[in-house]
PDB file of C-alpha atoms and ligand atoms in Angstrom:
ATOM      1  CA  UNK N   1     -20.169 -15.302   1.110  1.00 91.00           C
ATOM      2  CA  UNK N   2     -18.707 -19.079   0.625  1.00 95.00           C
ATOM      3  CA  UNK N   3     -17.728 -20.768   3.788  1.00 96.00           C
ATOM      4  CA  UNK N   4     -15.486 -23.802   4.215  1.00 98.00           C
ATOM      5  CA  UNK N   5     -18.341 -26.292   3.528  1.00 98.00           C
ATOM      6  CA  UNK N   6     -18.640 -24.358   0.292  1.00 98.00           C
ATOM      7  CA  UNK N   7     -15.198 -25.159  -0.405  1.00 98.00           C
ATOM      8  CA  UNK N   8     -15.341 -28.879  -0.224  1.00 97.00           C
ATOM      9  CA  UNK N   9     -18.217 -28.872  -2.234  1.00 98.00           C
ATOM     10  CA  UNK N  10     -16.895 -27.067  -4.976  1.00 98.00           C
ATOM     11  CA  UNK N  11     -14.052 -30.135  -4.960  1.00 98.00           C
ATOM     12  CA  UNK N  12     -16.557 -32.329  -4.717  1.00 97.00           C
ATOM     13  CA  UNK N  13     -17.909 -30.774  -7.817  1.00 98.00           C
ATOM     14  CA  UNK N  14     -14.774 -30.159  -9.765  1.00 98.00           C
ATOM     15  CA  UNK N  15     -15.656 -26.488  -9.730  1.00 98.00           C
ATOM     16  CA  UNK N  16     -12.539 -24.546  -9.815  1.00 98.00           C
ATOM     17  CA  UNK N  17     -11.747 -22.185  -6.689  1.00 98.00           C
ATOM     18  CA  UNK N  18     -10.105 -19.316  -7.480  1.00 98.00           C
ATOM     19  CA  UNK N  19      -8.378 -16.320  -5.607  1.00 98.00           C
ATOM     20  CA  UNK N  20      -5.892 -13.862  -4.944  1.00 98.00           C
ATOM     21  CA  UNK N  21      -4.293 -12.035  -2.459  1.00 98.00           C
ATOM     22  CA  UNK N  22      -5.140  -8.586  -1.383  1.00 98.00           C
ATOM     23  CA  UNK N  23      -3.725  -6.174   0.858  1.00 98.00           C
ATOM     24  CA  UNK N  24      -5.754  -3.011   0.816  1.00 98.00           C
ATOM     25  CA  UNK N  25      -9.299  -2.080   0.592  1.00 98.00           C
ATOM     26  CA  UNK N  26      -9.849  -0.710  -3.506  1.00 98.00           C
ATOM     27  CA  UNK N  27      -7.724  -4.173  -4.290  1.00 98.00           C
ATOM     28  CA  UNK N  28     -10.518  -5.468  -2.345  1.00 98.00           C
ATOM     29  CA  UNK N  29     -13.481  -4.113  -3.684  1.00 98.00           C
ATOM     30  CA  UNK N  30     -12.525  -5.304  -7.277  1.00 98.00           C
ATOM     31  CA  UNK N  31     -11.660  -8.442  -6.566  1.00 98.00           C
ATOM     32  CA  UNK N  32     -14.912  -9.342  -4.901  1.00 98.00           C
ATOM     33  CA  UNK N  33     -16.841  -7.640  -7.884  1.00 98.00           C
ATOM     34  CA  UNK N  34     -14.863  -9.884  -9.850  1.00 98.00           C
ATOM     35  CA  UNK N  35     -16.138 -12.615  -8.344  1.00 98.00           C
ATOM     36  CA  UNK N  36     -12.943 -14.636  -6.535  1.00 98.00           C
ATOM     37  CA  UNK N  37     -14.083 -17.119  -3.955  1.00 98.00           C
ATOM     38  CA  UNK N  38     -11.271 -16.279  -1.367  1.00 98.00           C
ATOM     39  CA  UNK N  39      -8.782 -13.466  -0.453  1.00 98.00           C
ATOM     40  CA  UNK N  40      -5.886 -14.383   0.782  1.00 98.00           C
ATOM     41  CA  UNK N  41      -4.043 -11.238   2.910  1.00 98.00           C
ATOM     42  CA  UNK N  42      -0.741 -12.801   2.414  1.00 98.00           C
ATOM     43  CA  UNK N  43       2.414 -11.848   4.330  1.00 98.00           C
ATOM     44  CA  UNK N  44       3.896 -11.661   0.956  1.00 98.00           C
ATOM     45  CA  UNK N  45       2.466  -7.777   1.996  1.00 98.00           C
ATOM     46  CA  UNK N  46       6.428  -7.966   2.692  1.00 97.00           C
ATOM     47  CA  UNK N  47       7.780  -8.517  -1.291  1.00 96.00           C
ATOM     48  CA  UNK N  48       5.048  -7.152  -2.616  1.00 96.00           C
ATOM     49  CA  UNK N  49       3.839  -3.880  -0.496  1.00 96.00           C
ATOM     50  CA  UNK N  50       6.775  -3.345   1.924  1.00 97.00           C
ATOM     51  CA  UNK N  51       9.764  -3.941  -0.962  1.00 95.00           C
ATOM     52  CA  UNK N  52      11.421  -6.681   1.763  1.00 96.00           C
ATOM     53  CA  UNK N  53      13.298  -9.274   0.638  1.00 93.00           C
ATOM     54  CA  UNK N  54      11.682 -11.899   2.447  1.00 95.00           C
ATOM     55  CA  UNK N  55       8.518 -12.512   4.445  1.00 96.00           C
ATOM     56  CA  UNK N  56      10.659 -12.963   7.670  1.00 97.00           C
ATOM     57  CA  UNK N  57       9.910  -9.075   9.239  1.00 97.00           C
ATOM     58  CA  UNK N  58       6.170  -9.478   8.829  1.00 98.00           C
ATOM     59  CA  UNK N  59       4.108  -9.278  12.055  1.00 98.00           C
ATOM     60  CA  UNK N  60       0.558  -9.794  13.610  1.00 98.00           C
ATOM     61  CA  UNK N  61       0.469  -6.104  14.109  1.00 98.00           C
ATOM     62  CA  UNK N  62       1.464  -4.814  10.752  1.00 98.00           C
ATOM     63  CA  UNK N  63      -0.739  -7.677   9.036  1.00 98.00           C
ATOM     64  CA  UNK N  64      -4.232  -6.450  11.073  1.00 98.00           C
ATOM     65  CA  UNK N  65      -4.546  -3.252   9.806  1.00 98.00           C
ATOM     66  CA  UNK N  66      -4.284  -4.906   5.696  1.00 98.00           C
ATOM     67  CA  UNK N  67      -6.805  -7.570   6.935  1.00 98.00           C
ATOM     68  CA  UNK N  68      -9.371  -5.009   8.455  1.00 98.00           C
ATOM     69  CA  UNK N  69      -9.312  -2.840   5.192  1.00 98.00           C
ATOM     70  CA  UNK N  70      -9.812  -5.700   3.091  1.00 98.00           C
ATOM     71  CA  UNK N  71     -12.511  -7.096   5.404  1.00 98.00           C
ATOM     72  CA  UNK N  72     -13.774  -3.363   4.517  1.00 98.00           C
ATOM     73  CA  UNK N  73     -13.804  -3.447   0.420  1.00 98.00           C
ATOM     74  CA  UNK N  74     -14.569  -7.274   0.418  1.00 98.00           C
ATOM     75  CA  UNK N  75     -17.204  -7.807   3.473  1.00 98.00           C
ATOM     76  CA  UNK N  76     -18.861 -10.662   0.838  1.00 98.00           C
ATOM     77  CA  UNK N  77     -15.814 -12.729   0.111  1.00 98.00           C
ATOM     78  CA  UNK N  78     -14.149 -15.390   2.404  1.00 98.00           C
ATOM     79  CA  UNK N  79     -11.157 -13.734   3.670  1.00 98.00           C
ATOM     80  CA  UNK N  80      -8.386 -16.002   4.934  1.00 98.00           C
ATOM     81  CA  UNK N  81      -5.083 -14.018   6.888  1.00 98.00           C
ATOM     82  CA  UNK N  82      -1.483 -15.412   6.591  1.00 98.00           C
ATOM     83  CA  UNK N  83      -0.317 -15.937  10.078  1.00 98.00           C
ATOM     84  CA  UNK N  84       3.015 -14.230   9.751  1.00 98.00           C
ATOM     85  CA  UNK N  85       6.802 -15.453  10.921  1.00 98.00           C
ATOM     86  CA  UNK N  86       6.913 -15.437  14.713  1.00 97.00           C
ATOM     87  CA  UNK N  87       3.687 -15.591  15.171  1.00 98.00           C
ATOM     88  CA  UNK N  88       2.400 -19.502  15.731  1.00 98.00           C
ATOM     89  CA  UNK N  89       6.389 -21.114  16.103  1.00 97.00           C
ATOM     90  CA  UNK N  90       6.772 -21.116  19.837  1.00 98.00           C
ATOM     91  CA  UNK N  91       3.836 -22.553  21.448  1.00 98.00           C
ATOM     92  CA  UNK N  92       0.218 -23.744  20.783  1.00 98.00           C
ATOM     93  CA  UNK N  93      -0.773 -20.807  23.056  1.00 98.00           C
ATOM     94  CA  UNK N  94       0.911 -18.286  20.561  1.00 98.00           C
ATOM     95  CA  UNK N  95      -1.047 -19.428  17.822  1.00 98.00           C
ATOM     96  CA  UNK N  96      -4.269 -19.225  18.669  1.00 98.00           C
ATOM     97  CA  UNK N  97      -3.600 -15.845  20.143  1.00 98.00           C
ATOM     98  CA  UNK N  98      -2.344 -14.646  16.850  1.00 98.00           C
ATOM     99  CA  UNK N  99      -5.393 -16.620  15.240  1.00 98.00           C
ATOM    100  CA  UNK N 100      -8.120 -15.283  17.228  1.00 98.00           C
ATOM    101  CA  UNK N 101      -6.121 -11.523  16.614  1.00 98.00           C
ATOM    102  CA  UNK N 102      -6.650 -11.765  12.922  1.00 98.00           C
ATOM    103  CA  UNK N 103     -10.117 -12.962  13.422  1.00 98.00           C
ATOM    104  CA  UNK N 104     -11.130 -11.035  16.005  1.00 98.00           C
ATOM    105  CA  UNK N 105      -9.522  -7.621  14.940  1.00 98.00           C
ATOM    106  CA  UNK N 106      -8.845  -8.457  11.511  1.00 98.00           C
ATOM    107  CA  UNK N 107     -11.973  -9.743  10.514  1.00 98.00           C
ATOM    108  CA  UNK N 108     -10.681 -12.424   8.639  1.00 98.00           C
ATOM    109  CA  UNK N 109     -13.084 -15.684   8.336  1.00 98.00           C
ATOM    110  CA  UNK N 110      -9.881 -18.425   8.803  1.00 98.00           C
ATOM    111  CA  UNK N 111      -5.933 -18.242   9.098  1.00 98.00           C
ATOM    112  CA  UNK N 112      -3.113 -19.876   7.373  1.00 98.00           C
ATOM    113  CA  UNK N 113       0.218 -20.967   8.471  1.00 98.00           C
ATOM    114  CA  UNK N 114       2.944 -22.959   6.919  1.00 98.00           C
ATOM    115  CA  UNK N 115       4.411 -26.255   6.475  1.00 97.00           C
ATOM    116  CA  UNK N 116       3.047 -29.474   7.485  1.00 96.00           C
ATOM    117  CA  UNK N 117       6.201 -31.083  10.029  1.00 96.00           C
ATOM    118  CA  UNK N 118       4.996 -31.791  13.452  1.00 97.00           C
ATOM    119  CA  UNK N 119       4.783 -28.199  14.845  1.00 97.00           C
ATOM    120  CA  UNK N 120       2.883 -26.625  12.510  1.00 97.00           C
ATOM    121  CA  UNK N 121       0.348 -29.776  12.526  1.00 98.00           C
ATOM    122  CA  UNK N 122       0.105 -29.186  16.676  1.00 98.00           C
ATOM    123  CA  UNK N 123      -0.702 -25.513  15.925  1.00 98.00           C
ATOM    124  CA  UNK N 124      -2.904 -26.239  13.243  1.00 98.00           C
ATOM    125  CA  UNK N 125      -4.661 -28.859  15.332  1.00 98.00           C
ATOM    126  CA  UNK N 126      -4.695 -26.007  17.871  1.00 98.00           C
ATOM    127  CA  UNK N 127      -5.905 -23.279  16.186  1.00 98.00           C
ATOM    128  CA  UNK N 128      -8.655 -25.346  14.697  1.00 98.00           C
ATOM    129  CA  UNK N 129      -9.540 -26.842  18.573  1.00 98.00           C
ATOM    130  CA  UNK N 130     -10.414 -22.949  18.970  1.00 98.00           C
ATOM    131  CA  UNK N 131     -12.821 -22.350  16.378  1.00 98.00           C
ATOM    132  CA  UNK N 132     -10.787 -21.164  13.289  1.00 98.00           C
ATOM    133  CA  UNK N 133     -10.552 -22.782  10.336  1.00 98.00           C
ATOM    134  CA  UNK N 134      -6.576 -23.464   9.199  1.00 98.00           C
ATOM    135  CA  UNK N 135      -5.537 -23.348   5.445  1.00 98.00           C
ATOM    136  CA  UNK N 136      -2.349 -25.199   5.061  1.00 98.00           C
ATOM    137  CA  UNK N 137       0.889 -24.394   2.878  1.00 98.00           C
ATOM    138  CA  UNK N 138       3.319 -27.128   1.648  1.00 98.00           C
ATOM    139  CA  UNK N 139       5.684 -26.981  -1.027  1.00 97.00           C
ATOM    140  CA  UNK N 140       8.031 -23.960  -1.116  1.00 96.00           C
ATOM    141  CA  UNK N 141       7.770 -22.359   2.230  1.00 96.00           C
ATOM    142  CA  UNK N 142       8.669 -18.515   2.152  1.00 94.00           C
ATOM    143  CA  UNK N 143       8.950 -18.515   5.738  1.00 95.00           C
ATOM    144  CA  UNK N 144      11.853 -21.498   6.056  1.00 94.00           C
ATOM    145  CA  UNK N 145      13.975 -19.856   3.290  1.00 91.00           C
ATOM    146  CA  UNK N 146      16.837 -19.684   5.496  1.00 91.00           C
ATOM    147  CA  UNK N 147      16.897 -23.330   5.978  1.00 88.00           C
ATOM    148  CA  UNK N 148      15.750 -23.830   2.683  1.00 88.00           C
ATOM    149  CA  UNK N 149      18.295 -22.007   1.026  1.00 85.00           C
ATOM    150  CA  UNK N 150      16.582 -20.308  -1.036  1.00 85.00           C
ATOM    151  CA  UNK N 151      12.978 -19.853  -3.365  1.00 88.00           C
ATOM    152  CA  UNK N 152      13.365 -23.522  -4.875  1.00 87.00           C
ATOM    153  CA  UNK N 153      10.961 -25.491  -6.614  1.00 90.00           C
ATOM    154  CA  UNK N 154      10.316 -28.906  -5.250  1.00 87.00           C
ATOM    155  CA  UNK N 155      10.557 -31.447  -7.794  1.00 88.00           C
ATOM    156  CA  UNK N 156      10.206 -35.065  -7.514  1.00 86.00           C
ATOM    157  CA  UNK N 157      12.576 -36.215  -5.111  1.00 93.00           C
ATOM    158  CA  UNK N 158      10.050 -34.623  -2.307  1.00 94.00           C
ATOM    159  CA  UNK N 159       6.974 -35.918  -3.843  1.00 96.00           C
ATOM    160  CA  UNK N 160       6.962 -38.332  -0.692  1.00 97.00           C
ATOM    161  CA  UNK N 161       7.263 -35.493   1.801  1.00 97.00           C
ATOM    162  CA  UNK N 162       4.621 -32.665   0.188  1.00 98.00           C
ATOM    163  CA  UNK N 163       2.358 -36.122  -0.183  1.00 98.00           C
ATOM    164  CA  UNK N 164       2.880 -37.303   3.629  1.00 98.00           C
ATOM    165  CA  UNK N 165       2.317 -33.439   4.959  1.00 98.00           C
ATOM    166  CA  UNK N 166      -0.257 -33.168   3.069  1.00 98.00           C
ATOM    167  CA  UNK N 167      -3.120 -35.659   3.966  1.00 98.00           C
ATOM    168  CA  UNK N 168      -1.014 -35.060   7.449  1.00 98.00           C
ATOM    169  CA  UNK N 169      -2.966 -31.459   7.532  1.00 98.00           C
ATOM    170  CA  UNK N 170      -5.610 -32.965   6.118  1.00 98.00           C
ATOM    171  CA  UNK N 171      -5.682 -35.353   9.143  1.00 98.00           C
ATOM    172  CA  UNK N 172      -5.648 -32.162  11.096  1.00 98.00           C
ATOM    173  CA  UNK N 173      -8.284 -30.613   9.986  1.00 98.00           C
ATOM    174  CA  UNK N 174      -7.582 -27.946   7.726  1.00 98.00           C
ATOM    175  CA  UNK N 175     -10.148 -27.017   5.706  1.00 98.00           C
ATOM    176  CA  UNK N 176      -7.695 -26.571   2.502  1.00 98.00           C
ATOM    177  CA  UNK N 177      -4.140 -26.798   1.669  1.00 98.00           C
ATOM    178  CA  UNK N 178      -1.397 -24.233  -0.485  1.00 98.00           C
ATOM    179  CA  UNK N 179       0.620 -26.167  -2.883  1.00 98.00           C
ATOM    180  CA  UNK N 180       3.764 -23.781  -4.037  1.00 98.00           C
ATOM    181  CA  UNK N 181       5.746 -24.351  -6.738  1.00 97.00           C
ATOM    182  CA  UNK N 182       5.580 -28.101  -6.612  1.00 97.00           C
ATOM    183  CA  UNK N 183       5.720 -30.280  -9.711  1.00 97.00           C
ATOM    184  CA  UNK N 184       2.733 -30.465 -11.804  1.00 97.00           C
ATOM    185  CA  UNK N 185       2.647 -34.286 -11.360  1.00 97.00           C
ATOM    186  CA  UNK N 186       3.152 -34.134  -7.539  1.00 97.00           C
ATOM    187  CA  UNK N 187       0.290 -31.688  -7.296  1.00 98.00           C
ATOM    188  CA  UNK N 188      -1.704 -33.634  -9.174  1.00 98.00           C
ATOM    189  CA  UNK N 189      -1.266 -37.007  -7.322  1.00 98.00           C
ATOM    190  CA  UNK N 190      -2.126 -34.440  -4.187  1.00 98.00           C
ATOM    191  CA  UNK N 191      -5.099 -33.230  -5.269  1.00 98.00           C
ATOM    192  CA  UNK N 192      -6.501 -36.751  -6.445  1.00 98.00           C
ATOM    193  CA  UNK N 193      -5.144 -38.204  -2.640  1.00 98.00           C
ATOM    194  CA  UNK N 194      -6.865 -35.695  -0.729  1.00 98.00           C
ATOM    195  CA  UNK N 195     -10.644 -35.071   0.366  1.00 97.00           C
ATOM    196  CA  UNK N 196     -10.031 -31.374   0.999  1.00 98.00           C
ATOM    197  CA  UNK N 197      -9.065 -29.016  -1.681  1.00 98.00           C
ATOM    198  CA  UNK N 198      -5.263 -28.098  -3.180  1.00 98.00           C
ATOM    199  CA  UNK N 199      -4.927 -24.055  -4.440  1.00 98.00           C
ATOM    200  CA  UNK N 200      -1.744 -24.243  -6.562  1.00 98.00           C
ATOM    201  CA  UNK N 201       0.540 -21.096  -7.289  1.00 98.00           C
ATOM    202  CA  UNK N 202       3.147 -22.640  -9.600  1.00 98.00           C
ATOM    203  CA  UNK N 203       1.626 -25.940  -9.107  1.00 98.00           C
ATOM    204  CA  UNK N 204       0.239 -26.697 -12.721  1.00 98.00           C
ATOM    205  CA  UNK N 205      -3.436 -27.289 -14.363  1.00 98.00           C
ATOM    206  CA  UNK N 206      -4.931 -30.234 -11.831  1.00 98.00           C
ATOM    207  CA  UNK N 207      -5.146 -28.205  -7.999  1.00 98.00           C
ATOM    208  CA  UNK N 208      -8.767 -27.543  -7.387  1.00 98.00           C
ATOM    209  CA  UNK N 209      -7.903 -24.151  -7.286  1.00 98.00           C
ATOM    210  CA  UNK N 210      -5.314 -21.396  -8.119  1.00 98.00           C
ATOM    211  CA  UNK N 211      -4.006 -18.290  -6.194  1.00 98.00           C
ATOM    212  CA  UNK N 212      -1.554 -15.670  -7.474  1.00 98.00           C
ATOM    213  CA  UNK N 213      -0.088 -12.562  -5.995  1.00 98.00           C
ATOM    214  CA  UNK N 214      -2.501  -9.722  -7.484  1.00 98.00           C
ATOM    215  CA  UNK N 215       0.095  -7.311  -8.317  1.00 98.00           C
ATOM    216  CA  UNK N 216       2.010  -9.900  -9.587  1.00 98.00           C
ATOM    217  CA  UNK N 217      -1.214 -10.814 -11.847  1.00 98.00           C
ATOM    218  CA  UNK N 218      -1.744  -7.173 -12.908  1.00 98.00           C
ATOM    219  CA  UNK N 219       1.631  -6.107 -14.160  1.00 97.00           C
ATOM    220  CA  UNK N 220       2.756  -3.754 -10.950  1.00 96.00           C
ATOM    221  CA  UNK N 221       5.849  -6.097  -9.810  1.00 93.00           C
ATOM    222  CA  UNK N 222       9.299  -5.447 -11.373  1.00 90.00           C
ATOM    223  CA  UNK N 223      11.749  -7.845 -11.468  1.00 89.00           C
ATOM    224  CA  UNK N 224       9.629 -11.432 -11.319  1.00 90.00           C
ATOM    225  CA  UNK N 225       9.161 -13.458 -13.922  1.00 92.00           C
ATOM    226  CA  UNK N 226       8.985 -17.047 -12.848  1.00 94.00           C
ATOM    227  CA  UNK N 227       7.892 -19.456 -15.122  1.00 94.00           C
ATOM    228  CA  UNK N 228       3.797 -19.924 -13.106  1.00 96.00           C
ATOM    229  CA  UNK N 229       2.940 -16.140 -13.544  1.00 97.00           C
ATOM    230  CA  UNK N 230       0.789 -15.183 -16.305  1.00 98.00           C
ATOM    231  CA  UNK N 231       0.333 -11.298 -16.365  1.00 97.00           C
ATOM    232  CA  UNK N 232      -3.281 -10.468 -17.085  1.00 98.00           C
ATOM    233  CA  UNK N 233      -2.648  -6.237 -17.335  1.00 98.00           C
ATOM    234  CA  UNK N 234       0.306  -3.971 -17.513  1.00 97.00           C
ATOM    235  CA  UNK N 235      -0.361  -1.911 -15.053  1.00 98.00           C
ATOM    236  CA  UNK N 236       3.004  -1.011 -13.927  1.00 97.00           C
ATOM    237  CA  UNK N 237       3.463   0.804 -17.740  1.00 97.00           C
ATOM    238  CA  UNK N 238       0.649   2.523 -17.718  1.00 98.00           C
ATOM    239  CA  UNK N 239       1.042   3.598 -14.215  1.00 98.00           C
ATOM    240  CA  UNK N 240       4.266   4.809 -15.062  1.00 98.00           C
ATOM    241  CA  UNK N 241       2.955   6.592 -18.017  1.00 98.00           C
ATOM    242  CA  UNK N 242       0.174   8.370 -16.179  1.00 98.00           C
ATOM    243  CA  UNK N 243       2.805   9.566 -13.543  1.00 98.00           C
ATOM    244  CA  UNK N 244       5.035  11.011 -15.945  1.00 98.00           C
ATOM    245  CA  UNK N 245       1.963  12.566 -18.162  1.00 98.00           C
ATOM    246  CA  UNK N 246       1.275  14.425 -14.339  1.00 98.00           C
ATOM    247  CA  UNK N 247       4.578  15.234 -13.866  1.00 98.00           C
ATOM    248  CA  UNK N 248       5.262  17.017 -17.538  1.00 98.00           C
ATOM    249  CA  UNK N 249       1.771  18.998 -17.314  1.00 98.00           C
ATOM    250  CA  UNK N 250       2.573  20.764 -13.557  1.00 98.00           C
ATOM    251  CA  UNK N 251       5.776  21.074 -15.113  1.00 98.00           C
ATOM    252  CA  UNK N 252       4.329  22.916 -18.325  1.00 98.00           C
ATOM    253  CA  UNK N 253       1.060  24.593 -16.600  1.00 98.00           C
ATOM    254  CA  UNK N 254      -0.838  22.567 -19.046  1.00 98.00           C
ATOM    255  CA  UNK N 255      -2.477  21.094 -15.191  1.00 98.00           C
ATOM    256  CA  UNK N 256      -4.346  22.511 -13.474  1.00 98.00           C
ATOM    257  CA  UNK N 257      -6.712  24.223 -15.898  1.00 97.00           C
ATOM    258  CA  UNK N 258      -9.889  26.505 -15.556  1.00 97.00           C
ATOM    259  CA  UNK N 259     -12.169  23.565 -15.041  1.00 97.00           C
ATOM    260  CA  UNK N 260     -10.150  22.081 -12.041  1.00 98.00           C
ATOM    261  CA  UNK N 261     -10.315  25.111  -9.921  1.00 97.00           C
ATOM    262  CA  UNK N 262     -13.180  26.369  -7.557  1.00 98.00           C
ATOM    263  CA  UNK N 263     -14.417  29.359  -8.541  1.00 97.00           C
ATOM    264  CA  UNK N 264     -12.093  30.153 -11.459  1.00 96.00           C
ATOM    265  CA  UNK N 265     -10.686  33.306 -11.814  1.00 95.00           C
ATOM    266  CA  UNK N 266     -11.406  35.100 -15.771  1.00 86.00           C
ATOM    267  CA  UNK N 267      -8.422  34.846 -17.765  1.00 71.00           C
ATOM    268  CA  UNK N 268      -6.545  37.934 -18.073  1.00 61.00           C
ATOM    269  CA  UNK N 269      -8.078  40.013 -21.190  1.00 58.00           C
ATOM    270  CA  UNK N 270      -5.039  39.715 -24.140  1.00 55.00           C
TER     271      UNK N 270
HETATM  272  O1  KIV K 301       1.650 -14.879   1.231  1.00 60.85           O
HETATM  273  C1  KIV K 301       1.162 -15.279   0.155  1.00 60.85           C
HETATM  274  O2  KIV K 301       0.825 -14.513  -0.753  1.00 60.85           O
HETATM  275  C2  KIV K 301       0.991 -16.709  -0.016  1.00 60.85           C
HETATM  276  C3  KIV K 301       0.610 -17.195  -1.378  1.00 60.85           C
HETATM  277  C4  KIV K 301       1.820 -17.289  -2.219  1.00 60.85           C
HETATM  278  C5  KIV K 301      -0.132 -18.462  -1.341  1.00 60.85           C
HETATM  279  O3  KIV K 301       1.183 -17.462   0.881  1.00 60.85           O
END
């Protein structure tokens, strides 16, 4: 399994880092026979699991049982748990309880939390101070979309701030750092500024590594298209096709036949 030293030294190296997120154990299992160096068990569970709108509903509790099964199909791969709205705003105290939750009961090797103004660097300073490595998220935050106003890009006018919260998490320890849906050229300049490494998702060719949304990846989301995803399988269609091919045999009798049945009973003489 890689570990956060790992990580740095695969920056070090210029070796990409690459994963995705996963919410359920068969997700799991493939994705560490395929090799990724992290799972992420995102609270995007809420878009692209629960059919939310936003992340905002997702809790500690409803998070630990995806994080366990994972842990389960992928107990060779660096798992890292998204700690969810709620759960690390109010106090240092909250956040490392929810931290050492996922850990403890999840399983999950290190947490991640958003944003990089002055309360999430006290919890991730926090969290760290208790044994747990932080991943940090700047860019487009999911979580602040209501102050946000919305699932924006940031372009170059807040090259300055994703820049200055970056090494600022840095500076805080964590061991790596989300860019989302930041200009190529600000993600670049991040990557080159700081010691630990950048995972983009919509953040262009130069982060040291990449993360998408697996069933974004694999065809099974309908309705998003944004400009970063590149759809590796279709599964959704042939999904869909399978489901319907089901459907039409029960329908017909054509399912089940002779050879599905225990102990089959002789077809009736004509
Ligand atoms: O929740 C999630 O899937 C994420 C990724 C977009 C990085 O935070």
């Amino acid at each position: 399994m890689r570990t956060v030293p790992d990580f740095a030294k695969m920056k070090a190296e210029g070796r990409k880092i690459v994963s995705l997120t996963a919410y359920d154990y068969p997700t799991a299992l493939l994705e560490q026979e395929a090799g990724i160096d992290f799972i992420l068990v995102g609270d995007s569970i809420a878009m692209a699991v629960l059919g939310e709108e936003t992340t905002l509903g997702v809790t500690v509790d409803m998070m630990l049982p995806h994080v366990r099964a994972v842990r389960k199909g992928a107990p060779e791969t660096f798992v890292v748990a998204d700690m969810p709205f709620g759960s690390y705003q109010a106090s240092d105290e909250r956040a490392v309880d929810s931290a050492v939750r996922l850990v403890a009961e999840g399983g999950a090797d290190a947490v991640k939390l958003e944003g990089g103004a002055p309360m999430p660097l006290a919890r991730t300073a926090a969290v760290i101070a208790s044994g747990i490595p932080v991943m940090g998220h700047v860019g487009l935050l999911p979580q602040s979309v209501r102050a946000s106003g919305g699932y924006k890009a940031v372009g170059a006018g807040q090259a300055g701030r994703v820049m200055s919260e970056a090494r600022a998490l840095e500076d805080a320890g964590a061991f790596a750092v989300v860019l989302e849906s930041v200009d190529e050229g600000i993600a670049r300049d991040v990557t080159a500024a700081l010691s630990i490494p950048t995972i983009g998702i919509g953040a262009g060719r130069f982060t040291d590594g990449q993360i998408l949304v697996v069933g974004d990846m694999l065809g099974m989301t309908r309705g998003f298209e944004p400009r970063f995803l590149k759809k590796y399988a279709d599964l959704g269609a042939e999904a869909g096709r399978a489901l319907s091919e089901y459907a039409a045999e029960v329908r017909s009798g054509a399912f089940p036949e002779a050879r599905h049945a225990y102990a089959p009973l002789r077809e009736p003489a004509e």
